[in-house]
PDB file of C-alpha atoms in Angstrom:
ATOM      1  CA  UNK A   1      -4.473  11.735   8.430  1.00 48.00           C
ATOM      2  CA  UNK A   2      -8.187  11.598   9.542  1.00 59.00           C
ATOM      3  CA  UNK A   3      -8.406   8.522   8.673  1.00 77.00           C
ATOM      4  CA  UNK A   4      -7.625   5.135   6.168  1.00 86.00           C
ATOM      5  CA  UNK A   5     -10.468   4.393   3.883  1.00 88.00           C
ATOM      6  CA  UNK A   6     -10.346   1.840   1.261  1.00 92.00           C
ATOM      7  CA  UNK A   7     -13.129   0.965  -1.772  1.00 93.00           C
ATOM      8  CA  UNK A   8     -13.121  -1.982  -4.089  1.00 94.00           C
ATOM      9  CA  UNK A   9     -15.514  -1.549  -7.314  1.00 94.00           C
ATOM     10  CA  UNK A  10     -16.442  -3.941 -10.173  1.00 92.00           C
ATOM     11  CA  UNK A  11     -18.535  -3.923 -12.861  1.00 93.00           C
ATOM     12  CA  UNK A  12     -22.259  -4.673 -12.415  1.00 94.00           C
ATOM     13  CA  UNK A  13     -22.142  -7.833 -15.010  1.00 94.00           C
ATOM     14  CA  UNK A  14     -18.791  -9.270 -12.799  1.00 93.00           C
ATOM     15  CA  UNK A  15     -20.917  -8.469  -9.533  1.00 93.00           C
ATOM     16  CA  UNK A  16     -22.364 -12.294  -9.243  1.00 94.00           C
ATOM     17  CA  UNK A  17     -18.948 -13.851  -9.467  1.00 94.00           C
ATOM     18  CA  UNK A  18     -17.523 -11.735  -6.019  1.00 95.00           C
ATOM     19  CA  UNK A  19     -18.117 -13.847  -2.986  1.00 94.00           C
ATOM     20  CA  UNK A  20     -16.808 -14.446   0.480  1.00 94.00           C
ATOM     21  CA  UNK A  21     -16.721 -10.310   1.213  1.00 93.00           C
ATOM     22  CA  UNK A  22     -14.604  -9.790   4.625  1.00 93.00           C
ATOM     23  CA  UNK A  23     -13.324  -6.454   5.936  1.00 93.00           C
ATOM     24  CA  UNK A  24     -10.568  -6.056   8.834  1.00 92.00           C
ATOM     25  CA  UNK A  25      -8.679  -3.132  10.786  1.00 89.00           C
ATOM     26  CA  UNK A  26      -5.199  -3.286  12.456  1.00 89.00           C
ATOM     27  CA  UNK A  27      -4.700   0.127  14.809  1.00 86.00           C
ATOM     28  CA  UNK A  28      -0.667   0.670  15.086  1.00 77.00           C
ATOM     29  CA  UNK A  29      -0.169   2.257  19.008  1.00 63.00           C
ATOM     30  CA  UNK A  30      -1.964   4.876  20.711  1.00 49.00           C
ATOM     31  CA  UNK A  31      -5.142   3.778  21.299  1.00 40.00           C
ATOM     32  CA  UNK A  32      -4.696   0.766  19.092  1.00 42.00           C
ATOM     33  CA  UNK A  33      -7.494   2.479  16.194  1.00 45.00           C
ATOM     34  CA  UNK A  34      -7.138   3.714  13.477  1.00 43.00           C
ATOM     35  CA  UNK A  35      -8.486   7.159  14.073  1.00 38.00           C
ATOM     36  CA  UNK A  36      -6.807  10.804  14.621  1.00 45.00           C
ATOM     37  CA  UNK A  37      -2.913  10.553  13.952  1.00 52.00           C
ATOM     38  CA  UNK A  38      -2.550   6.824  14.436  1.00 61.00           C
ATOM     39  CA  UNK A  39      -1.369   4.565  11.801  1.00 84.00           C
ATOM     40  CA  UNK A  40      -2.637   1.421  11.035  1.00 92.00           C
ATOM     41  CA  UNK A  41      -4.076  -1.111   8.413  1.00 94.00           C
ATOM     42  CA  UNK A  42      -7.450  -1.496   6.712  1.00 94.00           C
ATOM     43  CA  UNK A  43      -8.218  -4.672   4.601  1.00 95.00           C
ATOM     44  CA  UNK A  44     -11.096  -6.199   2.235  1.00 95.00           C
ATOM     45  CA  UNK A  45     -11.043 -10.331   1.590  1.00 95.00           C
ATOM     46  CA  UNK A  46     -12.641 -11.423  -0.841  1.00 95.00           C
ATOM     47  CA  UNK A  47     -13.140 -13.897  -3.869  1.00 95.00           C
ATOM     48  CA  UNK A  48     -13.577 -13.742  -7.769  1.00 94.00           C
ATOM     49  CA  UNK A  49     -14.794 -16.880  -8.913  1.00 90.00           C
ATOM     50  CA  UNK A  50     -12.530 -19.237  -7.127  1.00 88.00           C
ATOM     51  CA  UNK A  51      -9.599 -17.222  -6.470  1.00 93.00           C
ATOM     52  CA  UNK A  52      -8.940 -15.030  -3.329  1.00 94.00           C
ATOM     53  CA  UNK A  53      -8.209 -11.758  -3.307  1.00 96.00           C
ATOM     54  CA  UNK A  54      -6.528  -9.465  -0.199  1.00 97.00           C
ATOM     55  CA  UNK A  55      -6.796  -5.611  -0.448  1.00 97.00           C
ATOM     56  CA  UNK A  56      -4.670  -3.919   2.270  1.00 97.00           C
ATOM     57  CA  UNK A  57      -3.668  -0.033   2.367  1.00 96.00           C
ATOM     58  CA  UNK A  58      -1.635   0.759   5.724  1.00 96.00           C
ATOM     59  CA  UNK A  59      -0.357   4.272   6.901  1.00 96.00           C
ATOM     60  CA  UNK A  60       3.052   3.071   8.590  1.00 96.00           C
ATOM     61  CA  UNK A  61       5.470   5.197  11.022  1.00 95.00           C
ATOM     62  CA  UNK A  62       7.050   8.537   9.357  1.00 95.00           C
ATOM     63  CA  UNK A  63      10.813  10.008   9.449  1.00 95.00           C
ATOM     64  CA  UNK A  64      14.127   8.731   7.862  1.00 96.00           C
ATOM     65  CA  UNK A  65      15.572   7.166  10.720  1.00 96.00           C
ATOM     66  CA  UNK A  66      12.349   4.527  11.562  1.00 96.00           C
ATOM     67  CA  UNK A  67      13.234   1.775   9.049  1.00 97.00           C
ATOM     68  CA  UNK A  68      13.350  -1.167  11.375  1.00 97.00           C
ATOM     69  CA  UNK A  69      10.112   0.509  12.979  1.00 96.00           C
ATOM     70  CA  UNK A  70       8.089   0.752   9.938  1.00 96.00           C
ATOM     71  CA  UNK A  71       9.288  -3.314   8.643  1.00 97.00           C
ATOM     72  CA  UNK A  72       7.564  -4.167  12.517  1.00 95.00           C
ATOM     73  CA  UNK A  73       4.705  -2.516  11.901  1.00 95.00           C
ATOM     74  CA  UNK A  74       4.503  -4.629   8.472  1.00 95.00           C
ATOM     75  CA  UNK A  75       5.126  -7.920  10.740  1.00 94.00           C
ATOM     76  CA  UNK A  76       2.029  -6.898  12.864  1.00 92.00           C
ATOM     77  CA  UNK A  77       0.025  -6.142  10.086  1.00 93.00           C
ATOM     78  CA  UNK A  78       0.556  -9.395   8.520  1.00 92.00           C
ATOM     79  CA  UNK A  79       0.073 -11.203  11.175  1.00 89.00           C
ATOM     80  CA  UNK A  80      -2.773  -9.804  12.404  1.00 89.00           C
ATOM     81  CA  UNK A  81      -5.220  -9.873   9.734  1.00 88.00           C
ATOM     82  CA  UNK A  82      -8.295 -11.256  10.506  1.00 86.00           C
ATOM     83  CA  UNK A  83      -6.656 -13.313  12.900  1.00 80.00           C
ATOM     84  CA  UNK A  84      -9.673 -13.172  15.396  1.00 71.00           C
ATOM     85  CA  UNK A  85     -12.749 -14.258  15.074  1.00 60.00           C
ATOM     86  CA  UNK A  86     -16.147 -12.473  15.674  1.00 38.00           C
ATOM     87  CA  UNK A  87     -20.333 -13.580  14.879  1.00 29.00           C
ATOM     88  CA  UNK A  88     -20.707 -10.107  13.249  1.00 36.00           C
ATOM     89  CA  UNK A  89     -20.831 -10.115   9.523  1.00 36.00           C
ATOM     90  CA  UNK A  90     -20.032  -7.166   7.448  1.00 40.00           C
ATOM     91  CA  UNK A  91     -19.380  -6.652   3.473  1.00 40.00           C
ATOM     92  CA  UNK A  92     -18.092  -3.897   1.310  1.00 36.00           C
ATOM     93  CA  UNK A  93     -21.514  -2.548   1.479  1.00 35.00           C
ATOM     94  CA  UNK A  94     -21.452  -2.104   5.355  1.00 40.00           C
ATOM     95  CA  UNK A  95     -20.616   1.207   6.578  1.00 37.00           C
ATOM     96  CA  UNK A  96     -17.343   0.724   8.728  1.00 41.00           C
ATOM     97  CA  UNK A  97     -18.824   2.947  11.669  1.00 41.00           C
ATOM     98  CA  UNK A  98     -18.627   0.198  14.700  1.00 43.00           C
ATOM     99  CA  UNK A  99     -15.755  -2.347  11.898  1.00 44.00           C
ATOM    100  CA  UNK A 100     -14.742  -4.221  15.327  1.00 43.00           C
ATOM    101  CA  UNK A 101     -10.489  -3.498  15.672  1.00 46.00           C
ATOM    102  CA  UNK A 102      -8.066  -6.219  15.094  1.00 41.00           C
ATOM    103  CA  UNK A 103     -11.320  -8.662  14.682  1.00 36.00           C
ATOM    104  CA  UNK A 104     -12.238 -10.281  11.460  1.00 37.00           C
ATOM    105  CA  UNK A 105     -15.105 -10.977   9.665  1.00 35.00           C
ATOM    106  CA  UNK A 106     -16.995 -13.674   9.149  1.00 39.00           C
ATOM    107  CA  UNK A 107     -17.563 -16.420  11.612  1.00 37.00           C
ATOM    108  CA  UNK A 108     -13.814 -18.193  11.649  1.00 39.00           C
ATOM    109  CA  UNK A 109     -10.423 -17.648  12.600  1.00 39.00           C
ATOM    110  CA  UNK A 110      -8.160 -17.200   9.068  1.00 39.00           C
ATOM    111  CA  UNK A 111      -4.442 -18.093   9.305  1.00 48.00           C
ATOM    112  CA  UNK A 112      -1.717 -16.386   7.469  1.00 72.00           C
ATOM    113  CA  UNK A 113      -4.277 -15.059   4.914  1.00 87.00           C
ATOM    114  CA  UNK A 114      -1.636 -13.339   3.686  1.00 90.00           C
ATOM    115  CA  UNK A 115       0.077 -16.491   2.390  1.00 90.00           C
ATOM    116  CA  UNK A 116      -3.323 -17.595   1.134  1.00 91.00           C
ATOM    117  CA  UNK A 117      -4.173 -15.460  -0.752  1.00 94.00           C
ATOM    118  CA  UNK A 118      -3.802 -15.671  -4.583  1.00 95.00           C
ATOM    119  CA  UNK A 119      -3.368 -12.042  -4.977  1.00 96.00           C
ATOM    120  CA  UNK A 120      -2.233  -9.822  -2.487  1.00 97.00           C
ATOM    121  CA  UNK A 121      -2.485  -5.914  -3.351  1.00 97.00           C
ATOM    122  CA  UNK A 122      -0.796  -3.520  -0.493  1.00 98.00           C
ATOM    123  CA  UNK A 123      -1.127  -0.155  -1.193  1.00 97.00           C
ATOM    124  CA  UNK A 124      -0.752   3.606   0.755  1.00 96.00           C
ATOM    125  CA  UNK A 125       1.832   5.790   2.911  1.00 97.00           C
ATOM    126  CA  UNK A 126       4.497   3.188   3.730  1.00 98.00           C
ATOM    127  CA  UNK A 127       6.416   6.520   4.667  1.00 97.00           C
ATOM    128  CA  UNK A 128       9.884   4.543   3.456  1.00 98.00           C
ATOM    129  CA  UNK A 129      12.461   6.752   2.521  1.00 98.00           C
ATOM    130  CA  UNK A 130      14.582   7.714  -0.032  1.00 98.00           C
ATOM    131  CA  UNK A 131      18.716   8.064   1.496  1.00 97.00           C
ATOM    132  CA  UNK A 132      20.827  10.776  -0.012  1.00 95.00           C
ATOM    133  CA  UNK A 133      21.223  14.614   0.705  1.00 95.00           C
ATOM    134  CA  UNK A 134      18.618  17.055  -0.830  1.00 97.00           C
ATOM    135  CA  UNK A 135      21.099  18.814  -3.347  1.00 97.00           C
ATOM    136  CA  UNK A 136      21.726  15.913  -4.977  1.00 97.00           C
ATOM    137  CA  UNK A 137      18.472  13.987  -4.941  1.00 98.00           C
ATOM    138  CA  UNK A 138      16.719  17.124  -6.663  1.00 98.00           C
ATOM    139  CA  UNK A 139      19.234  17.429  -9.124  1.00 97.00           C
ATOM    140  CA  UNK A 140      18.562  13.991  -9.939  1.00 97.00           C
ATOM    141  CA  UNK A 141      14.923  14.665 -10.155  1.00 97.00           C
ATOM    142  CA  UNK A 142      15.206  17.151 -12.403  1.00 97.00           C
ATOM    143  CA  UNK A 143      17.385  15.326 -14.697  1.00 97.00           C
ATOM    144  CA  UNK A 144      14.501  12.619 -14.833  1.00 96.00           C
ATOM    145  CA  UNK A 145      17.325  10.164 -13.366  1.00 97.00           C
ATOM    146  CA  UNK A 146      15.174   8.166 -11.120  1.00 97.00           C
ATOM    147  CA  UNK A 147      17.227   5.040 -11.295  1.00 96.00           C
ATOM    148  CA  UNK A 148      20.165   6.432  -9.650  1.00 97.00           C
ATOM    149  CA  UNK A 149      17.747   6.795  -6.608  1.00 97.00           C
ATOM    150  CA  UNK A 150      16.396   3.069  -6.812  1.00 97.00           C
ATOM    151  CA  UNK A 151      19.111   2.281  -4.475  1.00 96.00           C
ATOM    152  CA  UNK A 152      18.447   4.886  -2.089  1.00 97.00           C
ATOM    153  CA  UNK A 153      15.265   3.886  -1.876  1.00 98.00           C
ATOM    154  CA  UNK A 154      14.611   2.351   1.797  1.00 98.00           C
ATOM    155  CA  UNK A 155      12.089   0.138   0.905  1.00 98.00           C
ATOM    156  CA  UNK A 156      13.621  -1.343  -2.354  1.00 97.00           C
ATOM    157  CA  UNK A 157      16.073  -2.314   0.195  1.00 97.00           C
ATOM    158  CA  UNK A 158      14.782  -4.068   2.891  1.00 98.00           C
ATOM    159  CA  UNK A 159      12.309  -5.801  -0.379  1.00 97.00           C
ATOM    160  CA  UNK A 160      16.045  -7.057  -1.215  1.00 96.00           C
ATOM    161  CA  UNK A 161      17.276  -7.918   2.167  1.00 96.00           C
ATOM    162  CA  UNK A 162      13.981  -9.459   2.991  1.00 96.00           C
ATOM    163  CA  UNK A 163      13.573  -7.720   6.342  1.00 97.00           C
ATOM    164  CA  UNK A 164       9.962  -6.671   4.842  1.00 96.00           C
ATOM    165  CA  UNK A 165       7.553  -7.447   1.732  1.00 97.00           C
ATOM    166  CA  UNK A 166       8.772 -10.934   1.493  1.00 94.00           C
ATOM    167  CA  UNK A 167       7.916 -11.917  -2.328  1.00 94.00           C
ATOM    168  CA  UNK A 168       5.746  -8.909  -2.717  1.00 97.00           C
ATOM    169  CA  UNK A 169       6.271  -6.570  -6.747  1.00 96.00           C
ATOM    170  CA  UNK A 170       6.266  -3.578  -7.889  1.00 97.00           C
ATOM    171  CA  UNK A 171       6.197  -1.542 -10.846  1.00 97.00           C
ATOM    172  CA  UNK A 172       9.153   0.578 -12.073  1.00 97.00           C
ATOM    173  CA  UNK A 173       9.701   3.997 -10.169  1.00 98.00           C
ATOM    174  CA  UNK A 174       9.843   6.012 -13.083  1.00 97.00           C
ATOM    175  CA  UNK A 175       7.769   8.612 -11.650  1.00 97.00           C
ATOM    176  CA  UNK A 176       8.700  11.855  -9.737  1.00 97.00           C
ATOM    177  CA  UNK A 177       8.879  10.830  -5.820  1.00 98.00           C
ATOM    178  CA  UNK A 178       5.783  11.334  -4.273  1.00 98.00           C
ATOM    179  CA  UNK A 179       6.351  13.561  -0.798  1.00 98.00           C
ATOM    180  CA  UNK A 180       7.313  16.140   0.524  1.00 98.00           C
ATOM    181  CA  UNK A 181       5.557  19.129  -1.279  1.00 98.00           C
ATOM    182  CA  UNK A 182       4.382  22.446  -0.637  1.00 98.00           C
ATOM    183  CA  UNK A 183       0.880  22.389  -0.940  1.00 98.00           C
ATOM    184  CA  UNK A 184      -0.841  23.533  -3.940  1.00 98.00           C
ATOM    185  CA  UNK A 185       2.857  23.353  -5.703  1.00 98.00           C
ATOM    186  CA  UNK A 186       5.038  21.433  -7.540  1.00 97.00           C
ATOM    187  CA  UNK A 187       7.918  22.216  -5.185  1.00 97.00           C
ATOM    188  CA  UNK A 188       9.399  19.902  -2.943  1.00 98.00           C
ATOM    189  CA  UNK A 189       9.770  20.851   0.729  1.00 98.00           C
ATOM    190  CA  UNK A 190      11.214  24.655   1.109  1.00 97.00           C
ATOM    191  CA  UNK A 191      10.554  24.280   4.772  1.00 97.00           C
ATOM    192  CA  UNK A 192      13.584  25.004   7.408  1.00 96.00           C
ATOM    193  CA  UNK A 193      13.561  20.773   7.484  1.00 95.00           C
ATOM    194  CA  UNK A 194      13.803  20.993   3.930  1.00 96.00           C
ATOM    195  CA  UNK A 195      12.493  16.567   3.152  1.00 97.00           C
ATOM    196  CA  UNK A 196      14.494  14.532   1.089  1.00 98.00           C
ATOM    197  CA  UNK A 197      11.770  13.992  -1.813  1.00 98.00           C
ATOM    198  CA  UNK A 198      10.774  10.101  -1.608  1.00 98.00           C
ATOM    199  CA  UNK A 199       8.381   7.550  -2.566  1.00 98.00           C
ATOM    200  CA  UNK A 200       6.826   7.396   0.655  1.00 98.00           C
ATOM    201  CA  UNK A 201       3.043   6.553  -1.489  1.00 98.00           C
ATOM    202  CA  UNK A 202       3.721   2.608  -3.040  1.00 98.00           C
ATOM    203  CA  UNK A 203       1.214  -0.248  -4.533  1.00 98.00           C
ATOM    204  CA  UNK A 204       3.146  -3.172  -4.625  1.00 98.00           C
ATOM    205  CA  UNK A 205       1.455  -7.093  -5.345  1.00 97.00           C
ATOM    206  CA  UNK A 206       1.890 -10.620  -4.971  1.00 96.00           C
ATOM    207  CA  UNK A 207       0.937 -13.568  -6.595  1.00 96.00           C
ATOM    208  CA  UNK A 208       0.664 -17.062  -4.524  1.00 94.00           C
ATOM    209  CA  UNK A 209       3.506 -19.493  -6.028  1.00 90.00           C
ATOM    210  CA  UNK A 210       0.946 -22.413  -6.380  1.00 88.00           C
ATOM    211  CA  UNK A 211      -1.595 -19.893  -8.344  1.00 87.00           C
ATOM    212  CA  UNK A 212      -2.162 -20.750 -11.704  1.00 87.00           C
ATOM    213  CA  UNK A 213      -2.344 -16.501 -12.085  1.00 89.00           C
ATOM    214  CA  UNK A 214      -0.266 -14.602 -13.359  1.00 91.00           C
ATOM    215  CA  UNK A 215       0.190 -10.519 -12.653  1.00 93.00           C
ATOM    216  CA  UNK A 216       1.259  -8.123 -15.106  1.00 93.00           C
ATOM    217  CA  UNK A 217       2.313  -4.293 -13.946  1.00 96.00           C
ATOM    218  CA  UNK A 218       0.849  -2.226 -17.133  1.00 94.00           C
ATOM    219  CA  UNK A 219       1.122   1.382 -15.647  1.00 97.00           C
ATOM    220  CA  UNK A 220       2.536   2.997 -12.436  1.00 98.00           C
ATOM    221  CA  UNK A 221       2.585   6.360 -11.693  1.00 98.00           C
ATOM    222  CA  UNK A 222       1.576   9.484  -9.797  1.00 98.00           C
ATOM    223  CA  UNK A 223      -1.353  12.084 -10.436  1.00 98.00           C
ATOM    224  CA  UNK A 224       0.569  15.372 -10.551  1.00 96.00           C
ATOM    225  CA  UNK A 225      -2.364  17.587 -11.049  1.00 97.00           C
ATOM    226  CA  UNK A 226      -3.831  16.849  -7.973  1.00 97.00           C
ATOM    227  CA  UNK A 227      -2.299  19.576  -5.498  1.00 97.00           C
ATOM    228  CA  UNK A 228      -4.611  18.980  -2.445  1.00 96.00           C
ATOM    229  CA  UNK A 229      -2.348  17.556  -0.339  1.00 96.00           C
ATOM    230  CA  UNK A 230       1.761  17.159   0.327  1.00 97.00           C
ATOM    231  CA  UNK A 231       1.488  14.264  -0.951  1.00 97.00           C
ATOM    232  CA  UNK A 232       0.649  12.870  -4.713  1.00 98.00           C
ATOM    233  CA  UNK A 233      -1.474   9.875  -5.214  1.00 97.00           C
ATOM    234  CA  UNK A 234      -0.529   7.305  -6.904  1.00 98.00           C
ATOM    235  CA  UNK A 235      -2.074   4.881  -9.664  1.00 97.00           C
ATOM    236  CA  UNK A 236      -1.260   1.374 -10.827  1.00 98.00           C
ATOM    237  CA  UNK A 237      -2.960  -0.931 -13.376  1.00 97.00           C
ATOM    238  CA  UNK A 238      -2.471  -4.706 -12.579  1.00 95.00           C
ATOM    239  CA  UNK A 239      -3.377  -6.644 -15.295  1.00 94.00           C
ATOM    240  CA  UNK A 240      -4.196 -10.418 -14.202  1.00 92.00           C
ATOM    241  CA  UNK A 241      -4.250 -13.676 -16.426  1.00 89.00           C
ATOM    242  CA  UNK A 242      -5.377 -17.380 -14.975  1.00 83.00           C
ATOM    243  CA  UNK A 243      -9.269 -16.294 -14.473  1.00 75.00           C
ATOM    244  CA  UNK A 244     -11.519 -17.292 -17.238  1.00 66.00           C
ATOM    245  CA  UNK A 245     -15.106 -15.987 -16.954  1.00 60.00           C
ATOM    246  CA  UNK A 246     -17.528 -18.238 -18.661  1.00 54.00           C
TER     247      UNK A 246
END
């Protein structure tokens, strides 16, 4: 990973109704950037009409064995969004060259945006895992039994135990996992470390409880003709209801 990038697009006519435009970085270790190998967290603020939006994609901490690693690195995240302040302004139509690290946007401290926020998106490599050996998790695959591996699934699991992505959704894995393949293939891992296939590549969503909105998961899935990479990217269509444009 060279680095995280994120875009946010909208139609010319719905242009005049996006306001308040805030961008933020949160560097994970290392040199605490988000540059070369190091994970981290990029995120765009912003509103549509009068409800606030918060766009965050995160690369977390790889390998099986870094659960309680990779729901810390979630904590920090959350808690550190644009939770100092700085006179610079920038908008989605600044270039991020010189995007000041851990500093936010705008003028003001924000608090617990997060928890603010009407809608939440959080989207990219969360790197969780899915448990099992790799004989029987591709036989599952290729029987198109996904749902026996929903329990496998590390981050399903600590959703549930609420050890990370406290009230956040997601649409149905029904989709072949996302990582580990041989590039250019559609075969998982043949490697001597031979990866468990899992949905390491996740957009999951929340919706404030006091929102009047209302989110509504209409696709989910993964591009499998792009081949680029070991991983396959991933798609999601969010439908929302509560905003009325006059």
């Amino acid at each position: 990973m060279m680095s995280l990038q994120m875009y946010i697009f909208c139609r010319r006519s719905l242009k005049a109704y996006v306001d308040e435009r805030r961008v933020y970085k949160v560097g994970l270790g290392g040199l605490g950037a988000v540059v070369g190998r190091q994970k981290g967290a990029v995120a765009v603020s912003l509103k549509f009409k009068k409800a606030s939006f918060l766009f965050i994609a995160s690369h977390l901490t790889p390998h099986k064995s870094n659960v309680e690693e990779r729901n810390c690195q979630y904590q920090r995240i959350s808690q550190s969004l644009f939770s100092k302040p700085t006179t610079r302004l920038y908008t989605c139509m600044t270039t991020s060259a010189g995007v000041p690290d851990e500093v936010g946007c705008g003028g003001t401290a924000v608090k617990s945006l997060l928890e603010q926020s009407d809608v939440v998106v959080w989207l990219g490599d969360l790197n969780y895992r899915v448990e099992g050996n790799r004989s029987s998790v591709d036989y599952l695959i290729t029987q198109n039994l996904y749902k026996s591996l929903w329990s496998k699934d590390q981050l399903s699991r600590e959703v549930q135990r609420g050890h990370a992505f406290n009230g956040f959704c997601e649409g149905l894995l029904s989709f072949p996992p996302t990582y580990k393949y041989d590039i250019g293939t559609d075969n998982y891992d043949t490697s001597a470390k031979e990866r468990v296939p899992s949905w390491t590549d996740r957009i999951l969503y929340k919706v404030k409880e006091t929102s009047c909105m209302e989110a509504e998961v209409h696709a989910y899935g993964s591009i499998n003709f792009i081949k680029s990479s070991d991983h396959r990217p991933v798609k999601a269509i969010l439908k929302l209801n509560g905003i009325t444009i006059m």
